[in-house]
Amino acid sequence: MVPCIALSKGRLEKAAIDFFEAEPLVDKGRKLCIETNRYRFIFAKGIDVATYVEYGIADLGIVGEDILLEYQPDVFDLFPLSFGQCRFSLAGKPGHIVTGPKKRIATKYPNITLNYFRKRGESVDIVKLEGSVELAPVLGLADAIVDIVETGSTLKENGLVVYDDIRPISARLIANRSALKVKREVLKPLLERFQEKEVGA
Ligand code: PRP
């Protein structure tokens, strides 16, 4: 059986497709499962990539580090990849002074946000959003956001600034824990290819 690789749709999708240089991936249209003569690829949302890998449906996955940090899936985090580089930042309106006893922070990443403020010794209220988080401080839903910043365009175009850079993140190669042992020989050439192309890139 050929190795199954789960790829994240969205931000990381193009770079992951480019890595495999496989014609059927480039022309995949809306298909979510693609078989070539060497691999089976599945395309899913980042958190679902981690789930498919955790349950062993996919042997390997390419996923943003944001997913690993927020959801802590039970997968082997093999190594960082050279693409998908961005950062977690705390951002909001320029010169905004937080009033009231507690800051209200909007984010897609409540666990990462709580950890960050815990380390600062501050207690915050979290408003969980699913996307377009930048709207929250603009419309007064929250004092600030914790979100991924890649080019900085979304912040800039919505009149927001970075207050603090929390940590850099990148795409990561993950693996199912038992596949690494059981399918060792089948996965070896692919892992070597990743290592040659990506590690230290
Ligand atoms: C991410 C992130 C920011 C944006 C940052 O959102 O949540 O909104 O990208 O990128 P930039 O710094 O290059 O502008 P994404 O597009 O993944 O989707 P979302 O808005 O649905 O959260």
CSV table of C-alpha atoms and ligand atoms in Angstrom, one decimal, residues 11 108 130-132 134 147-155, ligand 1:
chain,number,residue,atom,x,y,z
A,11,ARG,CA,-2.3,28.9,3.7
A,108,LYS,CA,-8.9,31.3,17.2
A,130,GLU,CA,-13.3,31.1,13.9
A,131,GLY,CA,-11.8,33.5,11.4
A,132,SER,CA,-11.4,37.2,10.3
A,134,GLU,CA,-9.0,41.2,13.0
A,147,ASP,CA,-3.4,35.6,15.7
A,148,ILE,CA,-1.1,34.4,13.0
A,149,VAL,CA,0.7,37.2,11.1
A,150,GLU,CA,2.4,36.2,7.9
A,151,THR,CA,2.9,39.3,5.6
A,152,GLY,CA,1.2,41.7,8.0
A,153,SER,CA,-1.2,42.9,5.3
A,154,THR,CA,-4.4,41.9,7.1
A,155,LEU,CA,-3.4,43.8,10.2
B,1,PRP,C1,-4.6,34.1,8.7
B,1,PRP,C2,-4.6,34.9,10.0
B,1,PRP,C3,-4.7,36.3,9.5
B,1,PRP,C4,-4.0,36.2,8.2
B,1,PRP,C5,-2.6,36.8,8.3
B,1,PRP,O1,-5.9,33.9,8.4
B,1,PRP,O2,-5.6,34.5,10.9
B,1,PRP,O3,-6.0,36.7,9.4
B,1,PRP,O4,-3.9,34.9,7.8
B,1,PRP,O5,-1.9,36.8,7.1
B,1,PRP,P1,-1.2,38.1,6.6
B,1,PRP,O6,-0.3,38.6,7.7
B,1,PRP,O7,-0.3,37.6,5.5
B,1,PRP,O8,-2.2,39.2,6.2
B,1,PRP,P2,-6.4,32.9,7.2
B,1,PRP,O9,-6.3,33.6,5.9
B,1,PRP,O10,-5.7,31.6,7.4
B,1,PRP,O11,-7.9,32.7,7.5
B,1,PRP,P3,-9.1,33.3,8.4
B,1,PRP,O12,-9.2,34.8,8.2
B,1,PRP,O13,-10.3,32.5,8.1
B,1,PRP,O14,-8.6,33.1,9.9
